[in-house]
Amino acid sequence: MAAFLRTTLLFIATLVCAVKSVSQPIDAAICKEDSYPVVNGYVEVLKTEVLVQFDSVTKPPYDSKFIRLDNDPIIHVGYDEFHYWFRFKVRNGDSTSKQLMLLLGQLGMREGELFQSSDDGWKSLGKIGYSYSFESRPYAYAHYTYPITIGPKTTDTFYLTTDESHAYRVIALALLHPKAQKKMEARFYFSFGLMIGMLLLFFFFNFYLYFSTLDKIHFWYSLYIAVQVLLLFKHENLDAQFLGMDSRSGYRTLGMAGVAALSIGMLIQVLQLFFTNIESKTLLYKTTSIVKWILFLSAAVHFVVFYIEIPHRPEIILFEIANKSTFVGLILIVINCIYSLYKGFSTSWLILVGLLIFLIGGFERILFLTSSSYLFPPSLFEIGMVIETIVISFGLMYRYRVYQREKEKVTSELQKQKVVQVKRIISAQEEERKRIAEDLHDDLGSNLAVIKLNLQSLESDEGQKASLMQLLDDTSAHVRQVSHNLMPPEFASTSLKDVIAAYVQQLNEDSRVSFAFYQKGGSKYFGKDEELMIYRIVMELTNNILKHAEATEATIQLFYHDESFEMVVEDNGKGFSDGSGNGIGLKSIQSRVQYLQGELAIDSNKAGTTIIVSIPLKSRQNDS
């Protein structure tokens, strides 16, 4: 019984192997204008450790060692040291010849050559691969493609050899109608032109933002977008067609795994700058930083290894390091987004949404899930790359806007606090001035009057007496003037124009400077406290003219416009330099102007000085 079972199992195994090794011809009729059939299931493969020449592969023992491929649309082989031959047959049952297109999914092909059976034996349909220029390809398309012709009522056999040493091997073959090929090409070039155009637009936009704001997050993000553009070119062999990298050195200058690792490392750098609520001392931040630098290092090492082609085994190890660290980097990006959102950074939602499709496509790309997008792009990974760039770019702009609002809010609060503080100081000063003025008028003035009466009643030398009386009169007048300057009499019931006019008249009587006063319009929007501030500003400016300007003429002009009040004070003095304009007087003026929420402008030269104080009235109109 046991012997019978062993015989039966051996027979079944032999039958399965025989069935698997027999390849059915591809019927050319399946190639229609609107279909894209993948034909891996019709293809046989021969895998050998040594390179087998074409003359030998069609003969025993090799011709019987071909086995049929799996029927998956994409077969990921990975890194290996084997040499591959592919064999398939195409049958044309029509009475006319068939023009077809053989599309290959191999991206890292050093050399490839297709042979077709003919009446004269075998003929080569041309060589492809990055060892040859783009112009020498049998068909001018970014992906390797062979045009083939099948005669009427004919079944032709094809042999394809590919050299993909030192590259990640992917097996994918499709047989297309020429019109389907053209439709696919049009869609391919249009979609990738659009995607690359959008990426470049946001690249220049973020580069502009960097120079405008000097925020280094935009610098890193523009570099990240540049790497994404390069990754798109590499991923779809567009670099050979459009960047002139159609040579061995051109192709192997940058390995795709290294570019992917560099891309994710830069994205981590951008997000670390973006998630300001994740402190650098946290374990998550430190772990993410370590992975980021591993990605940068593995990318640099991979570029060197990919170019010089070191022995096979270490090359695989370095590829896996770059690949796995990229995978870990993607996971950490998601964790950082979720953690930042958990810590209250609401903008993280925007970043997470932008990354979602890209991350799904990235995981698909790293895990090498079978997908026909390798043959008929764009893939989910590539579409997500563009969506992620657009959304994160808007996220950065939104972040900048949020920061600007927060900055403006803080600045406004500080300004309000400063105004309140200045108001308290000025109010305290005015109270003190008022108290001193009252003391001078009530106490010192009264005492001087009593002294004068007593002095008149004394018997003394008339000349000395007259001198003392004059001194008392001068002192009393000076006390009245000081008291008046500290707090003008009846200020509460007198208009600002009349108070300043009286002050100017007194200046013209007591000084050698000729002052002129002019006012246009009037305002009911200033309260008495504000009018007192304006009066103090006039006093400070005129005191500066008297003490420092060495002027002979000066004018004081007040203008009430619809939305603003302007005070213009001019003199014909010697002016002052920037350094000499920082005295206590001007600082006091600036404080009072700030209290009134106005602006101060100074123009000073050897011909004189002009000072303009501008105070908005619109807010006061609304308040009233």
Coordinates of C-alpha atoms in Angstrom, one line a residue:
M1 CA 0.0 0.0 0.0
A2 CA 2.8 2.4 0.9
A3 CA 4.6 1.6 -2.3
F4 CA 1.4 2.4 -4.3
L5 CA 1.0 5.8 -2.5
R6 CA 4.6 6.7 -3.3
T7 CA 4.1 5.8 -6.9
T8 CA 0.9 7.7 -7.2
L9 CA 2.4 10.9 -5.6
L10 CA 5.4 10.6 -7.9
F11 CA 3.1 10.4 -10.9
I12 CA 1.1 13.4 -9.8
A13 CA 4.2 15.4 -9.1
T14 CA 5.6 14.5 -12.5
L15 CA 2.3 15.4 -14.2
V16 CA 2.1 18.8 -12.4
C17 CA 5.7 19.6 -13.5
A18 CA 5.0 18.6 -17.0
V19 CA 1.8 20.7 -17.1
K20 CA 3.7 23.7 -15.6
S21 CA 6.5 23.4 -18.1
V22 CA 4.2 23.4 -21.1
S23 CA 3.5 27.0 -22.3
Q24 CA 0.3 27.8 -24.3
P25 CA 0.6 30.2 -27.2
I26 CA -0.7 33.7 -26.7
D27 CA -3.6 34.3 -29.1
A28 CA -3.0 37.6 -30.8
A29 CA -6.8 38.1 -30.8
I30 CA -6.7 39.0 -27.1
C31 CA -4.7 42.2 -28.0
K32 CA -7.5 44.7 -28.6
E33 CA -7.5 48.5 -28.9
D34 CA -9.0 49.0 -25.4
S35 CA -7.3 46.2 -23.4
Y36 CA -4.0 45.7 -21.7
P37 CA -3.4 42.0 -21.3
V38 CA -0.5 40.9 -19.0
V39 CA 0.9 37.6 -20.4
N40 CA 3.1 36.3 -17.5
G41 CA 1.1 33.2 -17.3
Y42 CA 2.0 32.3 -20.9
V43 CA 5.7 32.8 -20.5
E44 CA 8.3 30.1 -19.6
V45 CA 11.5 31.0 -17.8
L46 CA 14.9 29.4 -17.6
K47 CA 17.0 30.4 -14.6
T48 CA 20.7 29.5 -14.6
E49 CA 23.8 30.3 -12.5
V50 CA 25.9 30.8 -15.6
L51 CA 25.2 32.9 -18.6
V52 CA 23.8 30.7 -21.5
Q53 CA 24.2 32.0 -25.0
F54 CA 21.3 32.1 -27.4
D55 CA 22.7 29.3 -29.6
S56 CA 22.6 27.0 -26.6
V57 CA 19.4 28.0 -25.0
T58 CA 17.3 26.7 -28.0
K59 CA 18.9 23.3 -27.8
P60 CA 19.1 20.4 -25.3
P61 CA 19.5 20.3 -22.4
Y62 CA 18.4 23.9 -21.8
D63 CA 15.3 23.9 -24.1
S64 CA 13.6 21.4 -21.9
K65 CA 14.4 23.1 -18.6
F66 CA 12.0 26.1 -19.1
I67 CA 9.2 26.2 -16.6
R68 CA 6.1 28.3 -16.8
L69 CA 5.9 31.6 -14.8
D70 CA 3.1 32.3 -12.2
N71 CA 0.1 34.1 -13.6
D72 CA 0.6 37.1 -11.3
P73 CA 0.7 40.5 -13.2
I74 CA 3.9 41.4 -11.4
I75 CA 6.5 38.9 -10.2
H76 CA 9.0 40.4 -7.7
V77 CA 12.2 38.4 -7.7
G78 CA 14.4 40.8 -5.8
Y79 CA 18.2 40.7 -5.8
D80 CA 19.7 37.4 -7.0
E81 CA 22.7 36.2 -9.0
F82 CA 20.9 34.1 -11.6
H83 CA 20.6 34.7 -15.4
Y84 CA 17.2 34.5 -17.0
W85 CA 15.8 33.5 -20.4
F86 CA 12.1 33.9 -21.2
R87 CA 10.3 32.0 -23.9
F88 CA 6.7 32.5 -25.2
K89 CA 4.7 31.9 -28.3
V90 CA 2.3 34.1 -30.2
R91 CA -0.4 32.7 -32.5
N92 CA -2.0 34.7 -35.3
G93 CA -5.1 32.9 -36.6
D94 CA -6.0 35.7 -39.0
S95 CA -5.2 35.8 -42.7
T96 CA -3.3 39.1 -42.3
S97 CA -0.2 40.0 -40.4
K98 CA -0.6 41.3 -36.8
Q99 CA 1.3 44.3 -35.4
L100 CA 1.8 44.0 -31.6
M101 CA 3.8 45.7 -28.9
L102 CA 5.6 43.7 -26.2
L103 CA 5.9 45.9 -23.1
L104 CA 8.4 44.9 -20.4
G105 CA 8.2 45.9 -16.7
Q106 CA 11.8 45.5 -16.0
L107 CA 13.3 48.9 -14.8
G108 CA 16.8 48.1 -13.8
M109 CA 17.8 46.2 -17.0
R110 CA 21.5 46.5 -18.0
E111 CA 21.0 44.6 -21.3
G112 CA 18.1 42.8 -23.0
E113 CA 17.6 41.2 -26.4
L114 CA 14.5 39.7 -28.0
F115 CA 14.8 36.9 -30.7
Q116 CA 11.9 35.8 -33.0
S117 CA 11.6 32.7 -35.1
S118 CA 11.4 33.3 -38.8
D119 CA 11.6 31.3 -42.1
D120 CA 15.3 32.0 -42.2
G121 CA 15.9 30.8 -38.6
W122 CA 16.1 33.3 -35.8
K123 CA 16.3 37.1 -36.0
S124 CA 17.2 39.7 -33.3
L125 CA 14.6 42.4 -32.8
G126 CA 17.1 44.7 -31.1
K127 CA 18.8 45.4 -27.8
I128 CA 17.5 47.4 -24.9
G129 CA 18.8 48.4 -21.4
Y130 CA 20.6 51.2 -19.8
S131 CA 23.8 50.2 -21.5
Y132 CA 22.4 51.6 -24.7
S133 CA 21.2 55.1 -25.6
F134 CA 17.5 56.0 -25.7
E135 CA 17.7 56.7 -29.4
S136 CA 18.9 53.1 -30.2
R137 CA 15.9 51.5 -28.6
P138 CA 13.6 49.5 -30.9
Y139 CA 10.7 51.7 -29.8
A140 CA 11.0 55.2 -28.3
Y141 CA 9.1 54.9 -25.0
A142 CA 10.2 55.4 -21.4
H143 CA 9.5 51.7 -20.6
Y144 CA 11.2 49.1 -22.6
T145 CA 9.0 48.1 -25.5
Y146 CA 9.4 45.9 -28.6
P147 CA 7.3 46.2 -31.7
I148 CA 6.7 42.7 -33.2
T149 CA 5.0 41.4 -36.3
I150 CA 3.2 38.0 -36.5
G151 CA 2.6 36.7 -40.0
P152 CA -0.8 35.3 -41.1
K153 CA -1.8 31.9 -39.8
T154 CA 1.5 31.7 -37.9
T155 CA 2.7 30.8 -34.5
D156 CA 6.1 32.4 -33.7
T157 CA 8.4 31.6 -30.8
F158 CA 10.2 34.4 -28.9
Y159 CA 13.2 34.2 -26.6
L160 CA 14.0 37.2 -24.4
T161 CA 17.2 37.5 -22.3
T162 CA 17.6 40.2 -19.6
D163 CA 20.6 41.1 -17.6
E164 CA 19.4 42.7 -14.3
S165 CA 22.4 42.0 -12.2
H166 CA 23.0 44.4 -9.3
A167 CA 19.4 45.6 -9.6
Y168 CA 16.1 44.7 -8.0
R169 CA 14.4 42.3 -10.5
V170 CA 10.8 42.6 -11.5
I171 CA 9.2 40.3 -14.1
A172 CA 6.2 41.7 -16.0
L173 CA 5.3 41.3 -19.7
A174 CA 2.3 42.6 -21.5
L175 CA 1.3 42.2 -25.2
L176 CA -0.7 45.2 -26.5
H177 CA -2.4 46.3 -29.7
P178 CA -0.5 49.3 -31.2
K179 CA -3.5 51.6 -30.6
A180 CA -3.8 50.5 -27.0
Q181 CA 0.0 51.2 -26.7
K182 CA -0.5 54.7 -28.0
K183 CA -3.4 55.4 -25.7
M184 CA -1.4 54.2 -22.7
E185 CA 1.6 56.4 -23.8
A186 CA -0.6 59.5 -24.1
R187 CA -2.1 58.9 -20.6
F188 CA 1.3 58.2 -19.2
Y189 CA 3.1 61.3 -20.5
F190 CA 0.1 63.5 -19.7
S191 CA -0.3 62.3 -16.2
F192 CA 3.4 62.4 -15.4
G193 CA 3.8 65.8 -17.1
L194 CA 1.0 67.1 -14.9
M195 CA 2.4 65.5 -11.7
I196 CA 6.0 66.7 -12.3
G197 CA 4.7 70.1 -13.3
M198 CA 2.8 70.4 -10.0
L199 CA 5.7 69.2 -8.0
L200 CA 8.0 71.8 -9.6
L201 CA 5.5 74.5 -9.0
F202 CA 5.4 73.8 -5.3
F203 CA 9.2 73.4 -5.3
F204 CA 9.6 76.9 -6.5
F205 CA 6.8 78.2 -4.3
N206 CA 8.4 76.8 -1.1
F207 CA 11.8 78.0 -2.2
Y208 CA 10.3 81.5 -2.6
L209 CA 8.7 81.2 0.8
Y210 CA 12.1 80.3 2.3
F211 CA 13.8 83.4 1.0
S212 CA 10.7 85.5 2.0
T213 CA 10.3 84.2 5.5
L214 CA 13.8 82.7 6.2
D215 CA 11.9 79.8 7.7
K216 CA 14.1 76.7 7.2
I217 CA 11.2 74.4 7.0
H218 CA 10.4 75.7 3.5
F219 CA 14.1 75.1 2.5
W220 CA 13.9 71.5 3.6
Y221 CA 10.5 70.9 2.0
S222 CA 11.7 72.3 -1.3
L223 CA 14.6 69.9 -1.2
Y224 CA 12.2 67.1 -0.3
I225 CA 10.1 68.0 -3.4
A226 CA 13.2 68.0 -5.6
V227 CA 14.0 64.5 -4.4
Q228 CA 10.4 63.4 -5.1
V229 CA 10.7 64.7 -8.6
L230 CA 13.9 62.7 -9.1
L231 CA 12.2 59.6 -7.6
L232 CA 9.4 59.9 -10.2
F233 CA 11.9 60.2 -13.0
K234 CA 13.8 57.2 -11.7
H235 CA 10.8 55.1 -11.0
E236 CA 9.4 55.4 -14.5
N237 CA 12.7 55.5 -16.5
L238 CA 11.9 59.1 -17.5
D239 CA 15.5 60.1 -16.6
A240 CA 16.8 58.2 -19.6
Q241 CA 14.5 60.0 -22.0
F242 CA 14.4 63.5 -20.6
L243 CA 17.5 63.9 -18.3
G244 CA 20.1 62.4 -20.6
M245 CA 20.8 59.6 -18.1
D246 CA 20.6 56.9 -20.8
S247 CA 24.0 55.2 -20.0
R248 CA 25.4 52.9 -17.4
S249 CA 26.9 55.8 -15.4
G250 CA 23.8 57.9 -15.8
Y251 CA 21.5 55.1 -14.6
R252 CA 23.7 53.9 -11.7
T253 CA 24.6 57.4 -10.4
L254 CA 21.5 57.3 -8.1
G255 CA 20.0 54.1 -6.9
M256 CA 16.2 54.2 -6.5
A257 CA 16.3 52.6 -3.0
G258 CA 18.8 55.3 -1.9
V259 CA 16.6 58.1 -3.4
A260 CA 13.6 56.7 -1.5
A261 CA 15.5 56.6 1.7
L262 CA 16.8 60.1 1.2
S263 CA 13.2 61.3 0.5
I264 CA 11.7 59.8 3.7
G265 CA 14.7 61.2 5.7
M266 CA 13.9 64.7 4.4
L267 CA 10.2 64.3 5.0
I268 CA 11.0 63.4 8.7
Q269 CA 13.2 66.5 8.9
V270 CA 10.3 68.7 7.6
L271 CA 7.8 67.1 10.0
Q272 CA 10.1 67.5 13.0
L273 CA 10.3 71.2 12.2
F274 CA 6.5 71.3 11.7
F275 CA 5.5 69.5 14.9
T276 CA 6.7 72.1 17.3
N277 CA 4.8 70.6 20.2
I278 CA 7.0 67.4 20.2
E279 CA 9.9 68.4 22.4
S280 CA 13.4 67.3 21.4
K281 CA 13.9 65.6 24.8
T282 CA 11.1 63.1 24.3
L283 CA 11.9 59.5 23.4
L284 CA 9.8 59.7 20.2
Y285 CA 11.8 62.7 18.9
K286 CA 15.1 61.1 19.7
T287 CA 14.1 57.8 18.1
T288 CA 12.8 59.6 15.0
S289 CA 16.0 61.6 14.7
I290 CA 18.1 58.4 14.9
V291 CA 16.1 56.8 12.1
K292 CA 16.3 60.0 10.1
W293 CA 20.1 59.9 10.2
I294 CA 20.2 56.2 9.4
L295 CA 18.1 57.0 6.3
F296 CA 20.5 59.7 5.3
L297 CA 23.5 57.5 5.9
S298 CA 22.0 54.4 4.2
A299 CA 21.1 56.6 1.2
A300 CA 24.6 57.9 0.8
V301 CA 26.1 54.4 1.2
H302 CA 23.6 53.0 -1.3
F303 CA 24.5 55.6 -3.9
V304 CA 28.1 54.5 -3.7
V305 CA 27.4 50.8 -3.6
F306 CA 24.9 51.0 -6.5
Y307 CA 27.4 52.8 -8.7
I308 CA 30.5 50.7 -8.1
E309 CA 28.7 47.3 -7.9
I310 CA 30.3 45.6 -4.9
P311 CA 29.9 41.8 -4.4
H312 CA 26.3 40.6 -4.5
R313 CA 25.8 39.5 -0.8
P314 CA 26.8 42.8 0.8
E315 CA 24.9 44.7 -1.8
I316 CA 21.7 42.9 -0.8
I317 CA 22.4 43.6 2.9
L318 CA 22.8 47.3 2.2
F319 CA 19.6 47.4 0.0
E320 CA 17.7 45.7 2.8
I321 CA 19.0 48.3 5.3
A322 CA 17.8 51.1 3.1
N323 CA 14.5 49.4 2.4
K324 CA 13.7 48.5 6.0
S325 CA 14.8 51.9 7.4
T326 CA 12.5 53.5 4.9
F327 CA 9.7 51.3 6.1
V328 CA 10.4 52.2 9.7
G329 CA 10.6 55.9 8.8
L330 CA 7.1 55.8 7.3
I331 CA 5.8 54.2 10.5
L332 CA 7.4 56.8 12.6
I333 CA 5.9 59.6 10.5
V334 CA 2.4 58.2 11.2
I335 CA 3.2 57.9 14.9
N336 CA 4.5 61.5 15.1
C337 CA 1.4 62.8 13.4
I338 CA -0.9 60.9 15.8
Y339 CA 1.2 61.9 18.8
S340 CA 1.3 65.6 17.8
L341 CA -2.5 65.5 17.3
Y342 CA -2.9 63.9 20.7
K343 CA -0.8 66.7 22.2
G344 CA -3.2 69.3 20.9
F345 CA -1.6 70.4 17.6
S346 CA -4.7 70.5 15.4
T347 CA -2.9 71.2 12.2
S348 CA -1.5 67.6 12.4
W349 CA -4.8 66.5 10.9
L350 CA -4.0 68.3 7.7
I351 CA -0.5 66.6 7.5
L352 CA -2.0 63.2 8.3
V353 CA -4.6 63.5 5.6
G354 CA -2.0 64.7 3.1
L355 CA 0.3 61.7 3.9
L356 CA -2.5 59.1 4.0
I357 CA -2.5 58.1 0.3
F358 CA 1.2 58.6 0.0
L359 CA 1.8 56.4 3.0
I360 CA -0.5 53.7 1.7
G361 CA 1.3 53.8 -1.7
G362 CA 4.6 53.9 0.1
F363 CA 3.8 50.8 2.1
E364 CA 2.6 49.1 -1.1
R365 CA 5.9 50.1 -2.8
I366 CA 8.1 48.8 0.0
L367 CA 6.1 45.6 0.6
F368 CA 6.1 44.9 -3.2
L369 CA 2.5 44.0 -3.5
T370 CA 1.6 42.8 -7.0
S371 CA 0.1 45.6 -8.9
S372 CA -0.3 46.2 -12.6
S373 CA 0.6 49.9 -12.0
Y374 CA 4.3 48.8 -12.6
L375 CA 3.3 48.3 -16.2
F376 CA 0.6 50.9 -16.5
P377 CA 1.4 53.8 -14.2
P378 CA 0.6 56.1 -12.4
S379 CA 0.6 54.0 -9.2
L380 CA -1.1 54.8 -6.0
F381 CA 2.3 55.6 -4.6
E382 CA 3.0 58.3 -7.3
I383 CA -0.5 59.8 -7.1
G384 CA -0.2 60.0 -3.3
M385 CA 3.2 61.6 -3.7
V386 CA 1.7 64.6 -5.6
I387 CA -1.4 64.8 -3.3
E388 CA 0.9 64.8 -0.2
T389 CA 3.0 67.6 -1.7
I390 CA 0.0 69.8 -2.4
V391 CA -1.7 69.2 1.0
I392 CA 1.5 69.6 3.1
S393 CA 2.4 72.8 1.1
F394 CA -1.0 74.2 2.1
G395 CA -0.4 72.9 5.6
L396 CA 2.8 74.9 5.8
M397 CA 1.0 78.0 4.6
Y398 CA -1.8 77.4 7.1
R399 CA 0.9 76.9 9.8
Y400 CA 2.5 80.2 8.8
R401 CA -0.8 81.9 8.9
V402 CA -1.6 80.5 12.4
Y403 CA 1.8 81.6 13.7
Q404 CA 1.2 85.1 12.2
R405 CA -2.2 85.3 13.9
E406 CA -0.7 84.2 17.2
K407 CA 2.2 86.6 16.8
E408 CA -0.2 89.5 16.0
K409 CA -2.3 88.5 19.0
V410 CA 0.7 88.5 21.3
T411 CA 2.0 91.8 19.8
S412 CA -1.5 93.3 20.3
E413 CA -1.7 92.2 23.9
L414 CA 1.8 93.5 24.6
Q415 CA 0.9 96.8 22.9
K416 CA -2.3 97.1 25.0
Q417 CA -0.3 96.3 28.2
K418 CA 2.3 98.9 27.2
V419 CA -0.3 101.5 26.5
V420 CA -2.0 100.8 29.9
Q421 CA 1.4 101.1 31.6
V422 CA 2.2 104.4 29.8
K423 CA -1.3 105.6 30.7
R424 CA -0.7 104.9 34.4
I425 CA 2.7 106.6 34.3
I426 CA 1.4 109.7 32.5
S427 CA -1.7 109.8 34.8
A428 CA 0.6 109.7 37.8
Q429 CA 2.7 112.5 36.3
E430 CA -0.3 114.6 35.7
E431 CA -1.6 114.1 39.2
E432 CA 1.8 115.1 40.5
R433 CA 1.9 118.1 38.3
K434 CA -1.5 119.2 39.4
R435 CA -0.6 118.8 43.1
I436 CA 2.6 120.8 42.6
A437 CA 0.8 123.5 40.7
E438 CA -1.8 123.8 43.5
D439 CA 0.9 123.9 46.1
L440 CA 2.8 126.6 44.2
H441 CA -0.3 128.7 43.7
D442 CA -1.8 128.2 47.1
D443 CA 1.1 128.0 49.5
L444 CA 4.2 129.5 47.9
G445 CA 2.2 132.2 46.1
S446 CA 0.4 133.2 49.3
N447 CA 3.6 133.2 51.3
L448 CA 5.3 135.5 48.8
A449 CA 2.4 137.9 49.0
V450 CA 2.6 137.9 52.8
I451 CA 6.3 138.5 52.7
K452 CA 5.8 141.5 50.3
L453 CA 3.2 143.1 52.7
N454 CA 5.5 142.6 55.7
L455 CA 8.5 144.0 53.7
Q456 CA 6.5 147.1 52.8
S457 CA 5.8 147.9 56.5
L458 CA 9.5 147.7 57.5
E459 CA 11.6 150.8 57.8
S460 CA 14.7 150.3 55.7
D461 CA 16.8 151.8 53.0
E462 CA 14.4 152.7 50.1
G463 CA 16.8 151.5 47.4
Q464 CA 17.3 148.1 49.1
K465 CA 13.7 147.9 49.8
A466 CA 12.8 148.6 46.1
S467 CA 15.2 145.9 45.0
L468 CA 13.7 143.3 47.3
M469 CA 10.2 144.3 46.2
Q470 CA 11.2 143.8 42.5
L471 CA 12.8 140.4 43.3
L472 CA 9.6 139.3 45.0
D473 CA 7.5 140.5 42.1
D474 CA 9.7 138.5 39.6
T475 CA 9.6 135.5 41.9
S476 CA 5.8 135.7 42.1
A477 CA 5.5 136.0 38.3
H478 CA 7.8 133.0 37.8
V479 CA 5.8 130.9 40.3
R480 CA 2.6 131.8 38.4
Q481 CA 4.2 130.9 35.1
V482 CA 5.5 127.5 36.4
S483 CA 2.1 126.8 38.0
H484 CA 0.4 127.8 34.7
N485 CA 2.7 125.4 32.7
L486 CA 2.2 122.6 35.1
M487 CA -1.6 122.9 34.9
P488 CA -3.2 125.7 32.8
P489 CA -5.9 127.5 34.7
E490 CA -9.5 126.5 33.8
F491 CA -8.1 123.8 31.4
A492 CA -11.3 121.7 31.8
S493 CA -13.5 124.6 30.5
T494 CA -11.1 126.0 27.9
S495 CA -10.7 124.7 24.3
L496 CA -7.3 123.2 23.3
K497 CA -7.0 125.9 20.6
D498 CA -7.3 128.7 23.2
V499 CA -4.9 127.0 25.7
I500 CA -2.2 126.6 23.0
A501 CA -2.8 130.1 21.7
A502 CA -2.4 131.6 25.2
Y503 CA 0.8 129.5 25.6
V504 CA 2.2 130.7 22.3
Q505 CA 1.5 134.3 23.2
Q506 CA 3.4 133.9 26.4
L507 CA 6.3 132.3 24.5
N508 CA 6.5 135.3 22.2
E509 CA 6.5 137.7 25.2
D510 CA 9.2 135.8 27.1
S511 CA 11.6 134.4 24.4
R512 CA 13.6 135.6 21.4
V513 CA 12.0 133.0 19.1
S514 CA 9.0 134.1 17.1
F515 CA 6.3 131.5 17.3
A516 CA 3.2 131.2 15.0
F517 CA 0.2 129.1 15.7
Y518 CA -2.4 127.9 13.2
Q519 CA -5.3 125.5 13.5
K520 CA -7.6 124.1 10.7
G521 CA -10.8 122.3 11.7
G522 CA -11.9 121.1 15.1
S523 CA -12.5 117.9 16.8
K524 CA -15.0 116.7 19.4
Y525 CA -13.4 113.3 19.6
F526 CA -10.6 114.1 22.0
G527 CA -11.3 114.0 25.7
K528 CA -9.7 116.4 28.1
D529 CA -7.1 113.8 29.1
E530 CA -6.1 113.4 25.5
E531 CA -6.1 117.2 24.9
L532 CA -3.8 117.5 27.9
M533 CA -1.5 114.9 26.2
I534 CA -1.4 117.0 23.0
Y535 CA -0.7 120.2 25.1
R536 CA 2.2 118.4 26.8
I537 CA 3.6 117.4 23.4
V538 CA 3.4 121.0 22.3
M539 CA 5.2 122.1 25.4
E540 CA 8.0 119.5 25.0
L541 CA 8.5 120.4 21.4
T542 CA 8.7 124.2 22.1
N543 CA 11.0 123.6 25.0
N544 CA 13.4 121.7 22.7
I545 CA 13.3 124.5 20.2
L546 CA 14.1 127.1 22.9
K547 CA 16.9 125.1 24.5
H548 CA 18.6 123.4 21.6
A549 CA 17.5 124.5 18.1
E550 CA 19.1 128.0 18.1
A551 CA 16.1 129.0 15.9
T552 CA 14.6 132.5 15.3
E553 CA 11.2 131.3 14.0
A554 CA 8.9 128.4 14.6
T555 CA 5.4 127.4 13.7
I556 CA 2.8 125.1 15.4
Q557 CA 0.0 123.8 13.2
L558 CA -2.9 121.6 14.1
F559 CA -5.0 119.9 11.3
Y560 CA -8.2 117.9 11.9
H561 CA -8.9 115.6 9.0
D562 CA -11.8 113.2 8.5
E563 CA -9.9 110.2 9.9
S564 CA -6.8 111.7 11.5
F565 CA -5.4 114.6 13.5
E566 CA -2.0 116.0 12.6
M567 CA 0.3 118.3 14.5
V568 CA 3.2 119.8 12.6
V569 CA 5.9 121.7 14.5
E570 CA 8.7 123.4 12.4
D571 CA 11.7 125.6 13.2
N572 CA 14.5 127.1 11.3
G573 CA 17.2 126.0 13.7
K574 CA 20.4 124.0 13.3
G575 CA 18.7 120.6 13.5
F576 CA 20.1 117.5 15.3
S577 CA 21.7 114.2 14.4
D578 CA 20.1 110.8 15.0
G579 CA 22.1 110.4 18.2
S580 CA 21.1 113.7 19.7
G581 CA 17.4 113.1 19.1
N582 CA 17.2 110.4 21.8
G583 CA 16.9 112.7 24.8
I584 CA 14.4 112.7 27.7
G585 CA 12.2 115.2 25.9
L586 CA 11.7 113.2 22.8
K587 CA 11.3 110.0 24.7
S588 CA 8.5 111.7 26.7
I589 CA 6.9 112.8 23.4
Q590 CA 7.1 109.3 22.0
S591 CA 5.5 107.9 25.2
R592 CA 2.6 110.4 24.9
V593 CA 2.2 109.7 21.1
Q594 CA 2.1 106.0 21.9
Y595 CA -0.5 106.6 24.6
L596 CA -2.7 108.3 21.9
Q597 CA -2.0 105.4 19.5
G598 CA -0.4 107.7 17.0
E599 CA 2.8 107.9 15.0
L600 CA 5.8 110.3 15.3
A601 CA 7.9 111.4 12.3
I602 CA 11.0 113.5 12.5
D603 CA 12.9 115.3 9.6
S604 CA 15.9 117.2 10.8
N605 CA 18.8 118.8 8.9
K606 CA 20.9 121.9 9.0
A607 CA 18.0 124.0 7.6
G608 CA 15.8 123.2 10.6
T609 CA 13.5 120.5 12.0
T610 CA 10.0 119.3 11.2
I611 CA 8.2 117.0 13.6
I612 CA 4.8 115.5 12.6
V613 CA 2.5 113.8 15.0
S614 CA -0.3 111.8 13.4
I615 CA -3.2 110.4 15.5
P616 CA -6.1 108.3 14.0
L617 CA -9.6 109.7 14.6
K618 CA -11.6 106.9 12.9
S619 CA -11.6 104.6 16.0
R620 CA -12.6 107.5 18.1
Q621 CA -15.5 108.3 15.8
N622 CA -16.6 104.6 16.1
D623 CA -16.3 104.8 19.8
S624 CA -18.4 107.9 20.0

